[in-house]
Amino acid sequence: MRRLRIEAETFWCAVVLAGVAFFVLYPILLIVVNSFQVSKPGAPPLYGLGGWRAVLSEPGMRGALYNTFALLVSRQVLSFPVAVLIAWLLARTDLPGKYGLEFMFWLCFFLPSLSVTLGWILMLDPDYGIANQVWKTLFGTATGPFNIYSFWGIVWAHIGHNTTAVKVMLLTPAFRNMDASLEEASETSGASAIGTLVRILIPIMTPVFMVVLILAIINGLQAFEVEMILGAPIGLHVYSTKVYQLVQAEPPSFGPATALSTLVLLVLLPLIFTQRRLIGQRQYTTITGRFRPKPIALGKWKVPALIFVSLVAGVITLVPMSFVLMGTFMSLFGFFHIEHPWTLSNWARVFDDPIFLLSLKNTMLMSLGAALFSVSLFSIVAYISVRTKFVWRSVLDFISWFPSAVPGILMGIGLLWLFLDVPVFRFLYGSIWLLIIATVISSITLGTQLLKSNLLQLGMELEEASQAVGASWWTTFRRIVAPLMFPSLLLVSVLSFIHAARDISNVALLATSGSRTLALLQLDFMVSGRYESAAVVATIVMALTTGVALLARFFGLRVGIRT
């Protein structure tokens, strides 16, 4: 009987592994194979190196790759030191109001990047941006110094959104869980707070910094919508917008697009191995589960530090949200000097649009579906990886990391090939189900790792007692583990809902006119220059995502990563 139960457990674990591997690895395999296809769409397959020659020889392709990495390096160099300082202030000092300020960085992470970008356009547009108009009025110049449609404008749009916020989110718990004994020794020897930070904490935290930096680089390569809106008007393409341009062309150039995608994937693979190796190491034993609250007194630096952190938190959250809301009431986006600058007609026009109502319905269905399927799949994957003796559990865990390393626009291409090439799945094309699958796959890494960390904190006694009385692993999981993990399951479902509601890169190539979401509708409005309508949709998406986050916090959900 026991042998039969073990065989059944192995069988169902193998089914989960096969399903996850199919939907994650098969699209990537299709991308690699199709990078060698040189035939026209619809023609019999013909393989060659034409796509790769185009990537390596055409100046536009090389320029897109250069822009991708130049933007990535610039963002990380500027944002990382700021994030380290803010995370340390929030976690290790007596900074007033630090928990509220930390939540503002989480709130910034929940804001859709396209909505935030719209706010920065109203602020920093070279012609009608408020900052440039104030500058011209104060200094009497013909032009202002700011231009959001530039290389540094794109860098700022990322830093002024989640490039800084996500690092603060990940580094603050790591600083908070550090053993305070080394800081005490540093203070005893007469070192200042800044000296302790620079000479003690930063060297100790270097492995954590490396993990966060690699994760930031991987996520940075997924950037799409900001570059699409701010870079395309000036001819500045990154690899993701170039891939989108090649696929959307008539006829589509799938060969160069998939070759470009494969090249970036080859760059990403060493980062995945490095990140997993660093996370798997436990030699940095000063990062432990022992919570020793001993805040460092900032003294005379308390007020300047509070102003600095409040300024950064306010600039990346309240400023773009306020400008987007203001844009919804403008007769002509960005123009304050016309006869009647304010109106409510933008809201009435959007709500009378049947496409908006369909997009709102699609967004709600996709977000709710993604939340339900994510929490079900991720909890099973996490349980198999942590609690079972399934021989391939490490492989399942490794595969769950791939979607975080594959940019959304690239995974969208792979899923598009999968659902068009495999007859049994072809009926899903154009449906909400395809978008749900895409968003669930794209968020599997974060959701699974969150649940794994929670499972590792749970003792085995109750599960062993359940199995001792003859319960199967499924019964144990359903009746013992799931209730104990309910707060974490709720957190994962909230994150999945928000991710699906604001996602663009993963679904841009998969959605049709009947399955368009609000985020895609906003992108369409912005590309066609209808910024007033885009601001209304952006406000609704922000209200939806931040509303879910605030509601979850109101009902006691801890918004943070447990370490």
XYZ file of C-alpha atoms in Angstrom:
563
model
C 0.000 0.000 0.000
C 2.808 2.399 0.926
C 4.605 1.541 -2.315
C 1.463 2.287 -4.326
C 1.145 5.674 -2.587
C 4.771 6.555 -3.393
C 4.303 5.545 -7.027
C 1.163 7.683 -7.263
C 3.073 10.610 -5.742
C 5.882 10.155 -8.258
C 3.397 9.946 -11.112
C 1.621 13.203 -10.236
C 4.926 14.995 -9.590
C 6.086 13.853 -13.027
C 2.851 15.186 -14.555
C 3.463 18.601 -12.977
C 7.091 18.584 -14.165
C 6.046 17.630 -17.707
C 3.364 20.333 -17.829
C 5.645 23.103 -16.524
C 8.501 22.001 -18.807
C 6.203 21.957 -21.827
C 4.826 25.451 -21.366
C 8.190 26.958 -20.352
C 10.844 25.123 -22.383
C 8.949 24.265 -25.558
C 8.293 27.919 -26.535
C 11.999 28.658 -25.968
C 12.946 25.662 -28.127
C 10.656 26.958 -30.886
C 12.366 30.354 -30.734
C 15.808 28.777 -31.147
C 14.694 26.499 -34.016
C 12.877 29.271 -35.878
C 15.920 31.545 -35.651
C 17.364 29.343 -38.426
C 14.244 29.441 -40.623
C 14.661 31.668 -43.680
C 11.478 30.907 -45.627
C 8.614 33.381 -45.971
C 5.594 33.020 -43.621
C 3.256 30.338 -44.981
C 5.932 28.803 -47.232
C 7.483 25.349 -46.636
C 10.212 25.449 -43.938
C 13.685 26.289 -45.223
C 16.574 26.590 -42.818
C 19.717 28.713 -43.028
C 21.708 31.451 -41.322
C 19.999 34.437 -42.931
C 18.382 35.613 -39.691
C 21.659 35.397 -37.782
C 23.557 37.214 -40.531
C 20.986 40.016 -40.353
C 21.391 40.319 -36.581
C 25.185 40.390 -36.747
C 25.543 42.623 -39.805
C 22.660 45.118 -39.997
C 23.437 48.407 -38.184
C 19.842 48.642 -36.863
C 20.172 45.288 -35.087
C 23.568 46.086 -33.610
C 22.286 49.502 -32.553
C 19.331 47.917 -30.759
C 21.671 45.602 -28.849
C 23.974 48.513 -27.950
C 21.045 50.629 -26.731
C 19.716 47.686 -24.690
C 22.904 47.245 -22.699
C 23.772 50.972 -22.512
C 20.369 51.736 -20.971
C 20.661 48.749 -18.663
C 24.092 49.717 -17.325
C 23.127 53.387 -16.901
C 20.012 52.513 -14.895
C 21.809 50.113 -12.574
C 24.786 52.421 -11.949
C 22.522 55.310 -10.975
C 19.824 53.450 -9.024
C 21.774 50.819 -7.093
C 23.697 53.081 -4.652
C 20.512 55.057 -3.949
C 18.532 51.852 -3.300
C 21.237 50.474 -0.963
C 21.255 53.682 1.097
C 17.445 53.846 1.318
C 17.128 50.151 2.227
C 19.705 50.569 4.993
C 17.925 53.661 6.352
C 14.574 51.836 6.359
C 15.867 48.623 7.917
C 18.674 49.534 10.277
C 18.127 53.054 11.590
C 15.629 54.980 13.717
C 14.269 56.843 10.661
C 10.782 58.235 11.537
C 7.853 56.775 9.568
C 10.032 54.127 7.931
C 7.284 51.512 7.611
C 4.978 53.913 5.783
C 7.844 54.987 3.525
C 8.700 51.348 2.799
C 5.097 50.714 1.763
C 5.341 53.632 -0.698
C 8.132 51.784 -2.523
C 5.897 48.712 -2.671
C 3.104 50.924 -3.987
C 5.451 52.198 -6.686
C 6.209 48.600 -7.692
C 2.466 47.977 -8.162
C 2.017 50.987 -10.461
C 1.926 50.119 -14.184
C 5.063 51.379 -15.894
C 3.109 52.728 -18.860
C 0.890 54.812 -16.554
C 3.901 56.216 -14.725
C 5.552 57.000 -18.066
C 2.485 58.991 -19.093
C 2.859 61.108 -15.958
C 6.523 61.780 -16.758
C 5.601 62.796 -20.318
C 3.282 65.488 -18.967
C 6.091 66.630 -16.673
C 9.136 66.429 -18.995
C 7.892 66.716 -22.590
C 10.286 69.089 -24.452
C 7.400 71.179 -25.856
C 4.629 71.254 -23.267
C 6.148 69.599 -20.186
C 5.369 71.473 -16.991
C 8.999 71.372 -15.805
C 10.201 72.957 -19.066
C 7.470 75.605 -18.976
C 8.424 76.574 -15.425
C 12.097 76.702 -16.456
C 11.351 78.950 -19.458
C 9.249 81.280 -17.284
C 11.890 81.558 -14.567
C 14.968 81.948 -16.786
C 13.452 83.513 -19.919
C 14.852 80.863 -22.265
C 13.217 79.670 -25.486
C 13.568 76.001 -24.598
C 13.784 73.966 -21.429
C 16.541 71.521 -20.459
C 14.366 68.408 -20.060
C 13.439 65.925 -22.791
C 11.702 62.684 -21.858
C 12.084 61.492 -25.478
C 15.816 60.855 -25.189
C 18.297 58.268 -23.915
C 18.476 59.891 -20.482
C 14.712 60.464 -20.513
C 14.226 56.700 -20.810
C 16.758 56.133 -18.032
C 14.851 58.551 -15.797
C 11.472 56.981 -16.639
C 12.811 53.639 -15.381
C 14.572 55.039 -12.312
C 11.474 57.102 -11.522
C 9.424 53.919 -11.454
C 10.330 50.449 -10.256
C 14.068 50.252 -11.067
C 14.788 51.827 -7.679
C 11.677 50.551 -5.908
C 12.235 46.857 -6.612
C 15.802 47.033 -5.256
C 14.566 48.737 -2.074
C 11.895 46.022 -1.720
C 14.462 43.211 -1.972
C 17.307 44.794 0.011
C 15.316 46.121 2.979
C 14.380 42.658 4.384
C 17.971 41.485 3.847
C 19.329 44.439 5.850
C 16.623 43.933 8.478
C 17.552 40.291 9.095
C 21.255 40.938 9.600
C 22.887 40.087 12.886
C 23.619 43.319 14.766
C 26.762 42.088 16.537
C 29.143 43.396 13.874
C 27.487 46.812 13.928
C 27.819 46.883 17.712
C 31.510 46.066 17.415
C 31.944 48.821 14.837
C 30.184 51.379 17.041
C 32.202 50.272 20.074
C 35.388 50.961 18.145
C 34.175 54.522 17.462
C 33.038 54.226 13.842
C 30.234 56.528 12.632
C 26.948 55.260 11.175
C 28.103 55.980 7.625
C 31.479 54.401 8.362
C 29.745 51.259 9.628
C 27.622 51.152 6.484
C 30.582 51.548 4.108
C 33.202 49.453 5.915
C 31.113 46.708 7.574
C 27.642 46.261 6.128
C 28.321 46.712 2.423
C 31.193 44.143 2.309
C 29.059 41.649 4.272
C 26.067 42.201 2.030
C 27.999 41.797 -1.228
C 26.557 38.320 -2.039
C 23.021 39.668 -1.537
C 23.860 42.715 -3.636
C 25.043 40.424 -6.433
C 21.793 38.419 -6.379
C 19.661 41.563 -6.438
C 21.811 43.136 -9.159
C 21.595 40.059 -11.392
C 17.835 39.914 -10.854
C 17.624 43.617 -11.737
C 19.641 43.043 -14.917
C 17.411 40.129 -15.931
C 14.267 42.170 -15.270
C 15.821 45.168 -17.006
C 16.213 43.187 -20.208
C 12.440 42.618 -20.128
C 11.767 46.358 -20.551
C 9.474 47.022 -23.481
C 6.643 49.540 -23.138
C 8.723 52.492 -21.879
C 11.183 52.142 -24.761
C 8.276 51.646 -27.172
C 6.683 54.980 -26.184
C 9.765 57.122 -25.520
C 12.343 55.578 -27.838
C 10.400 54.871 -31.031
C 9.646 58.572 -31.832
C 13.399 59.347 -31.920
C 14.395 56.069 -33.594
C 15.956 54.626 -30.445
C 15.229 50.907 -30.404
C 16.189 48.273 -27.877
C 16.138 44.595 -28.645
C 12.552 44.041 -27.360
C 11.068 46.888 -29.451
C 13.107 45.735 -32.461
C 11.701 42.222 -32.078
C 8.183 43.666 -31.832
C 8.807 45.805 -34.932
C 10.092 42.814 -36.947
C 7.159 40.588 -35.953
C 4.580 43.300 -36.669
C 6.051 44.103 -40.117
C 4.342 43.037 -43.367
C 5.458 40.369 -44.057
C 6.748 39.441 -40.573
C 10.507 38.853 -40.291
C 10.447 35.949 -37.847
C 13.980 34.762 -38.673
C 15.861 37.917 -37.608
C 13.424 38.467 -34.708
C 13.969 35.006 -33.226
C 17.727 35.134 -33.922
C 17.921 38.425 -32.006
C 15.879 36.890 -29.193
C 18.084 33.786 -29.066
C 21.217 35.926 -28.899
C 19.877 37.790 -25.848
C 18.796 34.487 -24.282
C 22.366 33.200 -24.623
C 23.532 36.278 -22.732
C 20.951 35.634 -20.013
C 21.732 31.947 -19.381
C 24.992 32.559 -17.439
C 23.107 35.044 -15.276
C 20.527 32.372 -14.368
C 23.248 29.901 -13.336
C 25.116 32.585 -11.387
C 21.992 33.725 -9.579
C 20.978 30.180 -8.594
C 24.509 29.400 -7.426
C 24.620 32.519 -5.238
C 21.180 31.828 -3.794
C 22.125 28.219 -3.121
C 25.145 29.277 -1.101
C 24.709 29.698 2.641
C 28.267 30.667 3.576
C 27.319 34.271 4.352
C 26.056 33.289 7.773
C 25.597 36.853 9.010
C 22.381 36.841 6.988
C 20.260 34.655 9.216
C 16.729 34.328 10.444
C 17.628 35.889 13.797
C 15.896 39.196 14.092
C 17.819 41.450 16.431
C 16.169 44.859 16.422
C 18.803 47.390 17.265
C 18.145 50.512 15.200
C 21.108 52.803 14.689
C 20.534 56.324 15.973
C 20.897 58.789 13.103
C 21.294 61.771 15.421
C 21.750 65.010 13.476
C 21.274 63.119 10.205
C 17.713 62.060 11.063
C 15.955 65.050 9.469
C 18.097 65.106 6.265
C 17.641 61.349 5.904
C 13.863 61.664 6.364
C 13.728 64.430 3.735
C 15.838 62.382 1.313
C 13.813 59.156 1.593
C 10.479 61.033 1.573
C 11.571 62.972 -1.510
C 12.542 59.824 -3.424
C 9.376 57.955 -2.359
C 7.177 60.922 -3.256
C 8.830 61.551 -6.618
C 8.440 57.962 -7.825
C 4.863 57.511 -6.553
C 2.837 60.662 -5.883
C 4.270 62.856 -8.666
C 3.495 60.577 -11.657
C 0.129 59.532 -10.172
C -0.878 63.185 -9.703
C 0.132 64.194 -13.216
C -1.667 61.263 -14.819
C -4.850 62.168 -12.910
C -4.483 65.804 -13.959
C -4.065 64.745 -17.586
C -7.472 63.068 -17.541
C -9.154 66.485 -17.098
C -7.210 68.367 -19.793
C -8.889 69.367 -23.049
C -5.556 68.977 -24.868
C -2.907 66.929 -23.085
C -0.134 69.196 -21.806
C -1.558 72.530 -23.001
C -2.518 74.841 -20.141
C -2.767 78.107 -22.086
C -5.754 77.337 -24.313
C -9.132 78.973 -23.659
C -10.801 76.025 -21.908
C -7.986 73.773 -20.615
C -10.110 71.572 -18.332
C -12.942 69.183 -19.201
C -14.738 66.038 -18.077
C -15.407 64.892 -21.626
C -12.375 62.553 -21.658
C -13.963 60.367 -18.987
C -17.353 60.383 -20.728
C -15.780 59.524 -24.094
C -13.783 56.592 -22.702
C -16.716 55.136 -20.739
C -18.964 55.411 -23.824
C -16.415 53.465 -25.880
C -17.479 49.789 -26.247
C -13.825 48.828 -26.777
C -12.995 50.193 -23.315
C -15.819 48.198 -21.713
C -14.640 45.041 -23.493
C -11.034 45.713 -22.409
C -12.150 46.267 -18.801
C -14.044 42.968 -18.860
C -11.034 41.168 -20.393
C -8.681 42.663 -17.790
C -10.838 41.552 -14.877
C -11.268 38.036 -16.281
C -7.576 37.669 -17.065
C -6.432 39.047 -13.691
C -8.822 36.888 -11.668
C -7.969 33.818 -13.747
C -4.234 34.466 -13.381
C -4.607 34.911 -9.605
C -6.474 31.606 -9.199
C -4.286 29.529 -11.529
C -1.062 31.062 -10.216
C -1.701 30.282 -6.581
C -2.766 26.711 -7.465
C 0.198 25.936 -9.733
C 2.894 27.752 -7.739
C 1.904 26.154 -4.434
C 2.129 22.675 -5.986
C 5.499 23.428 -7.621
C 6.840 24.852 -4.344
C 5.544 21.884 -2.339
C 7.123 19.360 -4.708
C 10.441 21.251 -4.656
C 10.614 21.520 -0.857
C 8.611 18.698 0.710
C 8.695 15.657 -1.569
C 11.474 13.195 -2.427
C 10.698 13.378 -6.130
C 14.004 12.693 -7.876
C 13.519 15.458 -10.457
C 12.405 18.151 -7.985
C 15.588 20.215 -8.496
C 14.940 20.171 -12.250
C 11.412 21.451 -11.644
C 12.798 24.233 -9.454
C 15.413 25.138 -12.088
C 12.809 25.315 -14.853
C 10.695 27.651 -12.705
C 13.538 30.194 -12.910
C 13.559 30.374 -16.722
C 10.569 32.716 -17.209
C 12.269 35.378 -15.070
C 15.202 35.276 -17.472
C 13.188 35.291 -20.675
C 11.881 38.747 -21.612
C 8.124 38.901 -21.951
C 8.129 39.873 -25.607
C 10.365 36.857 -26.338
C 8.173 34.445 -24.384
C 5.175 35.886 -26.191
C 6.739 34.915 -29.514
C 7.398 31.397 -28.248
C 3.848 30.953 -26.979
C 2.520 32.338 -30.261
C 4.455 29.659 -32.157
C 3.311 26.968 -29.706
C -0.388 27.764 -29.913
C -0.331 28.141 -33.689
C 1.796 25.062 -34.408
C 0.224 22.537 -32.005
C -3.283 21.741 -33.358
C -4.747 20.761 -29.982
C -4.009 24.230 -28.591
C -4.866 26.232 -31.716
C -8.442 26.952 -30.584
C -7.059 28.945 -27.626
C -5.529 31.594 -29.898
C -7.407 34.853 -29.494
C -8.976 33.834 -26.183
C -8.472 35.099 -22.661
C -7.140 31.654 -21.687
C -4.011 32.207 -23.765
C -3.327 35.512 -21.975
C -3.878 33.840 -18.589
C -1.368 31.107 -19.451
C 1.184 33.696 -20.592
C 0.900 35.808 -17.438
C 0.946 32.764 -15.144
C 4.140 31.468 -16.786
C 5.796 34.875 -16.595
C 5.201 35.179 -12.836
C 6.046 31.604 -11.835
C 9.524 32.468 -10.527
C 8.550 35.081 -7.952
C 5.402 33.249 -6.817
C 7.138 29.892 -6.406
C 10.119 31.355 -4.550
C 7.841 33.248 -2.142
C 5.915 30.067 -1.316
C 9.107 28.014 -1.042
C 10.516 30.417 1.561
C 7.275 30.105 3.533
C 7.267 26.299 3.317
C 10.829 26.150 4.626
C 9.664 28.011 7.748
C 6.939 25.447 8.516
C 7.744 22.496 10.755
C 7.237 18.956 9.487
C 5.431 17.633 12.575
C 1.854 18.132 11.382
C 2.591 16.733 7.937
C 4.321 13.689 9.420
C 1.337 13.131 11.720
C -1.035 13.376 8.771
C 0.954 10.864 6.764
C 1.248 8.557 9.786
C -2.534 8.158 9.887
C -2.587 7.243 6.185
C -3.322 10.560 4.457
C -1.911 10.990 0.964
C 0.429 13.879 0.112
C -2.418 15.593 -1.724
C -4.726 15.307 1.307
C -1.910 16.533 3.568
C -1.241 19.464 1.277
C -4.929 20.369 0.945
C -5.953 19.987 4.592
C -2.739 20.821 6.504
C -0.237 22.815 4.455
C -2.574 25.083 2.462
C -4.449 26.458 5.526
C -1.146 27.173 7.312
C 0.168 29.013 4.235
C -3.002 30.993 3.594
C -1.426 34.474 4.105
C 1.364 33.671 1.648
C -1.082 32.149 -0.829
C -3.146 35.339 -0.611
C -0.008 37.443 -1.173
C 0.897 35.434 -4.292
C -2.631 35.717 -5.663
C -2.599 39.518 -5.131
C 0.773 39.849 -6.860
C -0.440 37.695 -9.755
C -3.629 39.754 -10.112
C -1.663 43.007 -10.241
C 0.953 41.578 -12.614
C -1.736 40.414 -15.033
C -3.664 43.710 -14.878
C -0.644 45.792 -15.897
C 1.227 43.337 -18.107
C 1.981 44.354 -21.685
C 5.161 42.686 -22.899
C 3.976 39.100 -22.312
C 0.595 39.542 -24.027
C 1.292 42.181 -26.694
C 1.756 39.590 -29.457
C -0.919 37.189 -28.183
C -3.931 39.479 -27.771
C -6.406 40.103 -30.552
C -9.058 42.809 -30.925
C -11.453 40.594 -28.954
C -9.036 39.899 -26.084
C -7.392 43.322 -25.738
C -6.767 44.369 -22.116
C -6.791 47.844 -20.551
C -2.992 48.006 -20.534
C -2.885 47.229 -24.266
C -5.688 49.727 -24.918
C -3.647 52.386 -23.129
C -0.622 51.493 -25.275
C -2.761 51.821 -28.429
C -4.022 55.246 -27.296
C -0.479 56.462 -26.584
C 0.982 55.162 -29.857
C -1.825 56.929 -31.782
C -1.297 60.191 -29.817
C -4.604 60.062 -27.879
C -2.961 60.935 -24.572
C -6.153 62.263 -22.920
C -7.917 58.898 -23.325
C -4.696 57.083 -22.381
C -4.564 59.077 -19.121
C -8.122 57.992 -18.238
C -7.290 54.314 -18.861
C -3.987 54.714 -16.964
C -5.848 56.147 -13.962
C -8.290 53.235 -13.969
C -5.463 50.663 -14.170
C -3.595 52.420 -11.326
C -6.775 52.507 -9.225
C -7.290 48.802 -9.899
C -3.754 47.700 -8.974
C -3.204 50.013 -6.007
C -6.742 49.357 -4.793
C -6.100 45.618 -4.626
C -2.786 46.233 -2.815
C -4.366 48.593 -0.273
C -7.323 46.259 0.233
C -4.980 43.371 0.914
C -3.040 45.505 3.407
C -6.280 46.624 5.050
C -7.271 43.017 5.670
C -3.961 42.318 7.349
C -1.885 40.903 4.527
C 1.752 41.566 5.136
C 3.098 43.234 2.016
C 6.718 42.149 2.062
C 9.081 39.311 1.301
C 9.636 36.954 4.185
C 13.207 35.988 4.643
